[in-house]
Short mmCIF file of C-alpha atoms and ligand atoms in Angstrom, two decimals:
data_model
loop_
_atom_site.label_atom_id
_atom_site.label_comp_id
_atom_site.label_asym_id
_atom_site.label_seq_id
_atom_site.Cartn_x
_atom_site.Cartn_y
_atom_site.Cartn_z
CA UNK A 13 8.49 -8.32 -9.46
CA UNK A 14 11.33 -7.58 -7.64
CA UNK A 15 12.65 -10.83 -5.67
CA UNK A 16 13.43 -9.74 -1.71
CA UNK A 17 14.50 -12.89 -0.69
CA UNK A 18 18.09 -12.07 0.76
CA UNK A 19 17.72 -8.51 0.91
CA UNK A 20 17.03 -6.27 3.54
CA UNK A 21 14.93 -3.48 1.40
CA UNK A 22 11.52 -4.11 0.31
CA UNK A 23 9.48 -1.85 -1.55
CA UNK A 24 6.22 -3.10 0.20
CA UNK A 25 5.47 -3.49 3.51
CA UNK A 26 5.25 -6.77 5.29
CA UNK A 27 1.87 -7.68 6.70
CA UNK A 28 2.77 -11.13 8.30
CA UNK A 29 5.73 -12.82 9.06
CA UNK A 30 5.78 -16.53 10.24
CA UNK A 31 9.57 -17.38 11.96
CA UNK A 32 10.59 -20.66 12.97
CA UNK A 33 7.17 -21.83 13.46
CA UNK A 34 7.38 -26.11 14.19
CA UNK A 35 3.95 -27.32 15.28
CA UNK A 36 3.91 -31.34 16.00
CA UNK A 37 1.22 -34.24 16.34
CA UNK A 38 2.19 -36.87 18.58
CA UNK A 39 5.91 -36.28 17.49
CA UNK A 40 5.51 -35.96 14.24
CA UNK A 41 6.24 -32.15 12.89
CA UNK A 42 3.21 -30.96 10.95
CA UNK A 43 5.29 -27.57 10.65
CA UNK A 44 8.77 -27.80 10.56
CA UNK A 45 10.77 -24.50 11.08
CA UNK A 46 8.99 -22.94 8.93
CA UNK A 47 9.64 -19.25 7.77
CA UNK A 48 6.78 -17.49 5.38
CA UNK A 49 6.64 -13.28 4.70
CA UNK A 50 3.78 -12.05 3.08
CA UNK A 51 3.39 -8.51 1.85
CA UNK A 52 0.77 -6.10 1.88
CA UNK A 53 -1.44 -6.15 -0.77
CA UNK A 54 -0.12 -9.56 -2.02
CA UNK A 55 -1.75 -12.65 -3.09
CA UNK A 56 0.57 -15.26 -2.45
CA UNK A 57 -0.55 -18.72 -3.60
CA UNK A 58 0.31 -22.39 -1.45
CA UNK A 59 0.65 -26.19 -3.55
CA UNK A 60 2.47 -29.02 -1.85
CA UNK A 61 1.33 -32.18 -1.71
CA UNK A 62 -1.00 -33.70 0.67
CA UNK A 63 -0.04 -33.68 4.66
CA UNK A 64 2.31 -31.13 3.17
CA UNK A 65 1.09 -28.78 6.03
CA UNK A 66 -0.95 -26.64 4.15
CA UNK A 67 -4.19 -26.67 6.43
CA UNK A 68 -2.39 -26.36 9.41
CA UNK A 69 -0.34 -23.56 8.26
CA UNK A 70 -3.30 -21.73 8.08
CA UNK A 71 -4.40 -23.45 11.52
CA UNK A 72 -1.62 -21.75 13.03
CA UNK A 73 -2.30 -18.28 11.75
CA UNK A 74 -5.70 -18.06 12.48
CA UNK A 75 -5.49 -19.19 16.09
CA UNK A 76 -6.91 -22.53 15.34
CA UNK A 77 -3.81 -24.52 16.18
CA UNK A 78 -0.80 -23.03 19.00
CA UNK A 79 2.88 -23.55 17.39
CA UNK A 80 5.44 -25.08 19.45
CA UNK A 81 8.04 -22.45 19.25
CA UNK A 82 8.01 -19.17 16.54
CA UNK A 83 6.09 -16.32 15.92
CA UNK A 84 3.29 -15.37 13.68
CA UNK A 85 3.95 -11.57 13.46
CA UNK A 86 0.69 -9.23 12.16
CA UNK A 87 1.82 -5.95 11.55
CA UNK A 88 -0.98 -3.41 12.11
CA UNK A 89 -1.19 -0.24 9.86
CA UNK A 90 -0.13 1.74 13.16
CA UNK A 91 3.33 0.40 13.01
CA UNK A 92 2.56 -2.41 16.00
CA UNK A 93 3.67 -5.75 16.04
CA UNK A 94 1.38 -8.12 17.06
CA UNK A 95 2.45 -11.96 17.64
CA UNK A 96 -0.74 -14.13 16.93
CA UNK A 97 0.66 -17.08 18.41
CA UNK A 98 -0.19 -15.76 22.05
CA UNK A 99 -3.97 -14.78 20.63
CA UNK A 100 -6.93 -16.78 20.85
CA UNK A 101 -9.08 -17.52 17.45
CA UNK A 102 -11.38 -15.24 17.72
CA UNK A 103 -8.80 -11.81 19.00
CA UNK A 104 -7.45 -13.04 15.73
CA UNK A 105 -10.30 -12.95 14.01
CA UNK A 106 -11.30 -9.09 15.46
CA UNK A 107 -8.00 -8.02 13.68
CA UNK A 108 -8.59 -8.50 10.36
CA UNK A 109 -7.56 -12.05 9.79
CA UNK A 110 -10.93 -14.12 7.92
CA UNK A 111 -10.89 -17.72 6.90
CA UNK A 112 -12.86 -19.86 4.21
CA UNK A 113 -13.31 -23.17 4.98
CA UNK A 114 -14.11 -25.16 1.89
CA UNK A 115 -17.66 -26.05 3.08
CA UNK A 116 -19.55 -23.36 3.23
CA UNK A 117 -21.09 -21.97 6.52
CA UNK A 118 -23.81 -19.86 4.71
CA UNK A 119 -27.75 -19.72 5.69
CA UNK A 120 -29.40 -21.47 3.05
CA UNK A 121 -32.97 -20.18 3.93
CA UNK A 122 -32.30 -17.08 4.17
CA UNK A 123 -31.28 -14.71 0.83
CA UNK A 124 -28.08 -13.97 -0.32
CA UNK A 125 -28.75 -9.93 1.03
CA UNK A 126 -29.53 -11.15 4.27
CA UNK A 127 -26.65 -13.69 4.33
CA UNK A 128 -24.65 -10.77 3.52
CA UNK A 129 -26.23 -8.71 7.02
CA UNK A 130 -25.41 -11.52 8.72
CA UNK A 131 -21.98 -11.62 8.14
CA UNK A 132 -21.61 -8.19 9.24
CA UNK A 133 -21.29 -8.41 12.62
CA UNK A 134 -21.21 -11.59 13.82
CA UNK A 135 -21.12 -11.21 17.28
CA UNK A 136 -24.91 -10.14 17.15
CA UNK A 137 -27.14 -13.23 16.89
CA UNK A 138 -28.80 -14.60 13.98
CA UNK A 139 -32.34 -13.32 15.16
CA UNK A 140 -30.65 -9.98 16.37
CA UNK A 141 -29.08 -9.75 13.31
CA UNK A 142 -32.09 -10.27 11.31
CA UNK A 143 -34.24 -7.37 13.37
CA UNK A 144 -30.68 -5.31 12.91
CA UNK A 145 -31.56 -1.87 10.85
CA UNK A 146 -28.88 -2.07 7.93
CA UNK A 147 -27.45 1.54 8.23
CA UNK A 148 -26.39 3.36 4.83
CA UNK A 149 -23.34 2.68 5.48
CA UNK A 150 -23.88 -0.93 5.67
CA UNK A 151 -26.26 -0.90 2.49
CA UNK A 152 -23.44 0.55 0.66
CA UNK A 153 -21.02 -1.86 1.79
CA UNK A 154 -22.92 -4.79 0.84
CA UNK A 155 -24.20 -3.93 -2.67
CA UNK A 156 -20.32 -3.32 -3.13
CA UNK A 157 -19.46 -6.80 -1.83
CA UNK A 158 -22.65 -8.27 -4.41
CA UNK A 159 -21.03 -6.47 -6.91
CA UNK A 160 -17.29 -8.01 -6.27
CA UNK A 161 -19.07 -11.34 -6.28
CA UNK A 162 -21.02 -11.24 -8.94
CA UNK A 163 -24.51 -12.00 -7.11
CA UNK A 164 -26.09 -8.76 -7.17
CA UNK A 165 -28.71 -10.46 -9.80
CA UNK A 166 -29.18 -13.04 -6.94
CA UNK A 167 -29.50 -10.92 -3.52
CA UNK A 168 -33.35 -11.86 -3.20
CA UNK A 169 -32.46 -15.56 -3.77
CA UNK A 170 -32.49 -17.76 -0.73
CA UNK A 171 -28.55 -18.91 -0.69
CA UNK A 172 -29.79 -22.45 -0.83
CA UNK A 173 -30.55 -22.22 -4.55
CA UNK A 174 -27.15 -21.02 -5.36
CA UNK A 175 -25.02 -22.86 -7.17
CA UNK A 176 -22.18 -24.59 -6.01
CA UNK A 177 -19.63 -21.69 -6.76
CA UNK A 178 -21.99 -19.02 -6.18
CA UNK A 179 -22.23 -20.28 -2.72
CA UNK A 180 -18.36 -20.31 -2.03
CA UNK A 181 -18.60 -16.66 -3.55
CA UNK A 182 -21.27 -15.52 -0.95
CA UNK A 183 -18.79 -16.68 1.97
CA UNK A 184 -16.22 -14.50 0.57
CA UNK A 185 -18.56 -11.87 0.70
CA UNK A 186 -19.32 -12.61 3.78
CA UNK A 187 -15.49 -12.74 5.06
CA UNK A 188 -15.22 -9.24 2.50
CA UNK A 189 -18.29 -7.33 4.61
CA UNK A 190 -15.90 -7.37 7.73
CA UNK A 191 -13.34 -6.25 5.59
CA UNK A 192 -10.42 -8.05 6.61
CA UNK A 193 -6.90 -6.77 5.71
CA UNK A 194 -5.94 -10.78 5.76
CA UNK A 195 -8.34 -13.54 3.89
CA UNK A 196 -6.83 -17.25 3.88
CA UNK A 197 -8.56 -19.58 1.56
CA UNK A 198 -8.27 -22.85 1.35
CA UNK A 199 -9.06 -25.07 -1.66
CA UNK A 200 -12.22 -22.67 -3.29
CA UNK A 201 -11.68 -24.42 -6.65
CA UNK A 202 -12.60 -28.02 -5.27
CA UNK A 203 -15.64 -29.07 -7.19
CA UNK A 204 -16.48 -26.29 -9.52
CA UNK A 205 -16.84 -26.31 -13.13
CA UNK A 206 -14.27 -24.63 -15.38
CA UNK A 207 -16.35 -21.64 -15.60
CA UNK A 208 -16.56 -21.26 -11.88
CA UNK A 209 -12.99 -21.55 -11.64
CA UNK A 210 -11.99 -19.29 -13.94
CA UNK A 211 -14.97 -16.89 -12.29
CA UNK A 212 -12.97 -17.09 -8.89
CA UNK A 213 -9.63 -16.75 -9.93
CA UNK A 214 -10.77 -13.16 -11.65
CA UNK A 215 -12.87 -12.45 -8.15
CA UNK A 216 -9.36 -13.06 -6.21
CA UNK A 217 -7.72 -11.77 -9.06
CA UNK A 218 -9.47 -8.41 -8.33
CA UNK A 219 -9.05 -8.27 -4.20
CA UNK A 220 -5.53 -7.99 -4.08
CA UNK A 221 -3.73 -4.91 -3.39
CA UNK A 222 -6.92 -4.01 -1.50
CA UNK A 223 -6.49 -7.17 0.87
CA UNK A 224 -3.68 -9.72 1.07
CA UNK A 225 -4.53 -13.17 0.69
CA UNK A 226 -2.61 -16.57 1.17
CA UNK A 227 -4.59 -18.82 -1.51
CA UNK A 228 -3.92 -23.10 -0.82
CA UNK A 229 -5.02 -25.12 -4.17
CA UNK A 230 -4.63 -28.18 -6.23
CA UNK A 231 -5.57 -27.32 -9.56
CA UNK A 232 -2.70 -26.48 -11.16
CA UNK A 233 -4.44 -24.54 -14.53
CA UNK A 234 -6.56 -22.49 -11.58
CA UNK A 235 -3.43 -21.64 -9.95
CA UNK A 236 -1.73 -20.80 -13.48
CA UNK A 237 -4.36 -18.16 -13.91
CA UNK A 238 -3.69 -16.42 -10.14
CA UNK A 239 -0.51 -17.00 -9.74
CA UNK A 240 1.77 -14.11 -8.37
CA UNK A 241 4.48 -15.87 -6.26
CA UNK A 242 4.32 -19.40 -5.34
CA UNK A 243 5.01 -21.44 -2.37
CA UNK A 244 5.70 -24.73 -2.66
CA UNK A 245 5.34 -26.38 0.97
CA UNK A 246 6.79 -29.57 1.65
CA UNK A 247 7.01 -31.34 5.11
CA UNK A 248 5.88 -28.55 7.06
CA UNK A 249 8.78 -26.42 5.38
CA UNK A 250 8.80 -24.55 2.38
CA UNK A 251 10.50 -26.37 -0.20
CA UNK A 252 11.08 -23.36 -2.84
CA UNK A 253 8.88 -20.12 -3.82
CA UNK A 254 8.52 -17.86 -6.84
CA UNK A 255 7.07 -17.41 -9.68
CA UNK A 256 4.48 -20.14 -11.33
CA UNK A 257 7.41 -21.13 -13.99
CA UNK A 258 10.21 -21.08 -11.56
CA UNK A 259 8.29 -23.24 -9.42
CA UNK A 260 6.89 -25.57 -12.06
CA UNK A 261 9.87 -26.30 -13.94
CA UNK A 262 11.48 -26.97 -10.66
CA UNK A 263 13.35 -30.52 -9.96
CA UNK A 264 12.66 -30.82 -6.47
CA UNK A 265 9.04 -29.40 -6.78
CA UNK A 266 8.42 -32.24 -9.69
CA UNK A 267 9.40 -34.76 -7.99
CA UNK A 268 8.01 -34.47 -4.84
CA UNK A 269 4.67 -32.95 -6.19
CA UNK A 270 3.96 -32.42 -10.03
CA UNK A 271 5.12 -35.63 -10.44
CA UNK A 272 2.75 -37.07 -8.39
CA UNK A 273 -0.48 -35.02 -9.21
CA UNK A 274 -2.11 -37.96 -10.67
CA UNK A 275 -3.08 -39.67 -7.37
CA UNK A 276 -3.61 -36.19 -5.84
CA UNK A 277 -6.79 -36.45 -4.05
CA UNK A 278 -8.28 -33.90 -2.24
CA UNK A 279 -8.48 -33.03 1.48
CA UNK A 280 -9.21 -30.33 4.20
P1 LIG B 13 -2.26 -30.50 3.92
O1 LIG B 13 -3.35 -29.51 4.15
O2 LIG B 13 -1.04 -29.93 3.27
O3 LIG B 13 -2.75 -31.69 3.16
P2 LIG B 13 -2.36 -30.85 6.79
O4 LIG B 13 -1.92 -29.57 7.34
O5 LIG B 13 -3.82 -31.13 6.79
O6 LIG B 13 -1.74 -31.06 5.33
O7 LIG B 13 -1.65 -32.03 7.59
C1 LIG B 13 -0.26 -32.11 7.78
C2 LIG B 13 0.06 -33.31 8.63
O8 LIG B 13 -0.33 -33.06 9.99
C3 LIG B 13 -0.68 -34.57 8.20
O9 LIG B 13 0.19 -35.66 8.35
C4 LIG B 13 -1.83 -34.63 9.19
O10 LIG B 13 -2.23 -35.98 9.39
C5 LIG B 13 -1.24 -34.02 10.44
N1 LIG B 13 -2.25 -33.35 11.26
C6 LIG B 13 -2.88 -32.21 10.94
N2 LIG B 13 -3.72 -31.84 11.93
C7 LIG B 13 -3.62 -32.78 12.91
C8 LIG B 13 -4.20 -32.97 14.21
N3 LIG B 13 -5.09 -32.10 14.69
N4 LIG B 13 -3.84 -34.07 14.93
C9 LIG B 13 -2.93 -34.93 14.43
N5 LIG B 13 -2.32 -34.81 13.24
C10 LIG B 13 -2.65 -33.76 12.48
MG1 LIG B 14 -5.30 -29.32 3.47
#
């Protein structure tokens, strides 16, 4: 990949570009100048350690959290600029930007296909939703999403039998059914087996290019396996980005993380 770092040409087109964003909590900077370009089509992954600034990075694009001062620039497929920081969560949300939390917010009595409705359109109510006639169109657009996550066996099961990861897997189907050009997720390794890790690195693995994502995670062999470019945050500032080797066999990135991932623990 071609690095664009101090160049002015790209060969992609940005999607988002976060400038001199500082974002602080009773004085202390959460977010400190920070400066963060993502591409189209890209799936950029985030370590640091904890209180890094990770979570409230993705706060601050989603609308969650205001910054002090910067701008959190979408740029729309019609050539517009828009600056999120003036937006409110959910004018965010209606523009293609979708969030996973690490708990999931799925309905565990109802199935996985009606999960799946649900998601559609959330701005319908749940018993709306539930009367709601799937069009064809919809139909079609959910048994792709089943198929992308692998529960197509599973769409008559009520989403409270899933497993662990097959229930993080539904909410990214349900983030995929409104198909967002944006998905920030945060953490979807914590507490899956080995096999379900692996699973969702090949399900991320296999939305990029079609959506751009901005992965945060711990487990260093389950970002090994996704990892395009890396940013390493630090202090509310990125500390160094590139690929998983550069990063990992970097001085600065050892000591103030790799070196320290045996009392990592894990947090929102
Ligand atoms: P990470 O996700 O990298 O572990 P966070 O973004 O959660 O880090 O937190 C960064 C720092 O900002 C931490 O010191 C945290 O305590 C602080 N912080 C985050 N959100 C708030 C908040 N709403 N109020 C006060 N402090 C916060
Ligand atoms: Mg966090």
């Amino acid at each position: 990949m071609v690095e664009h770092h101090n160049t002015l040409y790209r060969d992609t087109p940005l999607i988002l570009s976060v400038s001199g964003v500082t974002k602080s909590f009773d004085g202390f900077k959460a977010i400190d100048d920070l400066n963060f370009y993502l591409e189209e089509g890209e799936l950029r992954t985030i370590i640091g350690p904890n209180g890094a600034g990770k979570s409230t990075f993705m706060d601050i694009i989603t609308g969650r959290t205001r910054p002090d001062v910067g701008s959190v620039i979408l740029h729309e497929n019609d050539g517009h600029d828009v600056n999120l920081a003036k937006l409110r969560e959910h004018e965010i949300n209606r523009l293609g930007i979708g969030r996973k939390f690490q708990t999931p917010s799925i309905y565990r009595s109802h199935t996985v296909y009606d999960n799946l409705v649900l998601s559609l359109n959330k701005s319908r109510g749940v018993l709306q939703n539930l009367f709601y006639r799937a069009t064809k169109e919809d139909r079609d657009r959910i048994m792709d999403v089943l198929k992308i996550i692998r529960l197509e066996p599973h769409q008559n099961d009520l989403a409270g039998s899933l497993s662990h990861g097959q229930k993080q897997w539904l909410e990214i189907g349900m983030l995929m059914t409104q198909g967002p050009r944006i998905l920030l997720i945060d953490e979807p390794a914590a507490g899956m087996s080995d096999e379900e890790t692996e699973r969702t690195g090949e399900l991320l693995i296999s939305l990029e290019k079609k959506h751009s994502l901005i992965v945060i995670e711990h487990d260093m062999e389950f970002v090994r396996q996704i990892a395009r470019k890396v940013t390493v945050l630090h202090q509310g500032h990125v500390l160094k980005d590139g690929s998983f080797a550069h990063v990992k066999s970097d001085p600065e990135v050892i000591e103030v993380y790799l070196g320290r991932q045996g009392n990592r623990d894990s947090n929102n």
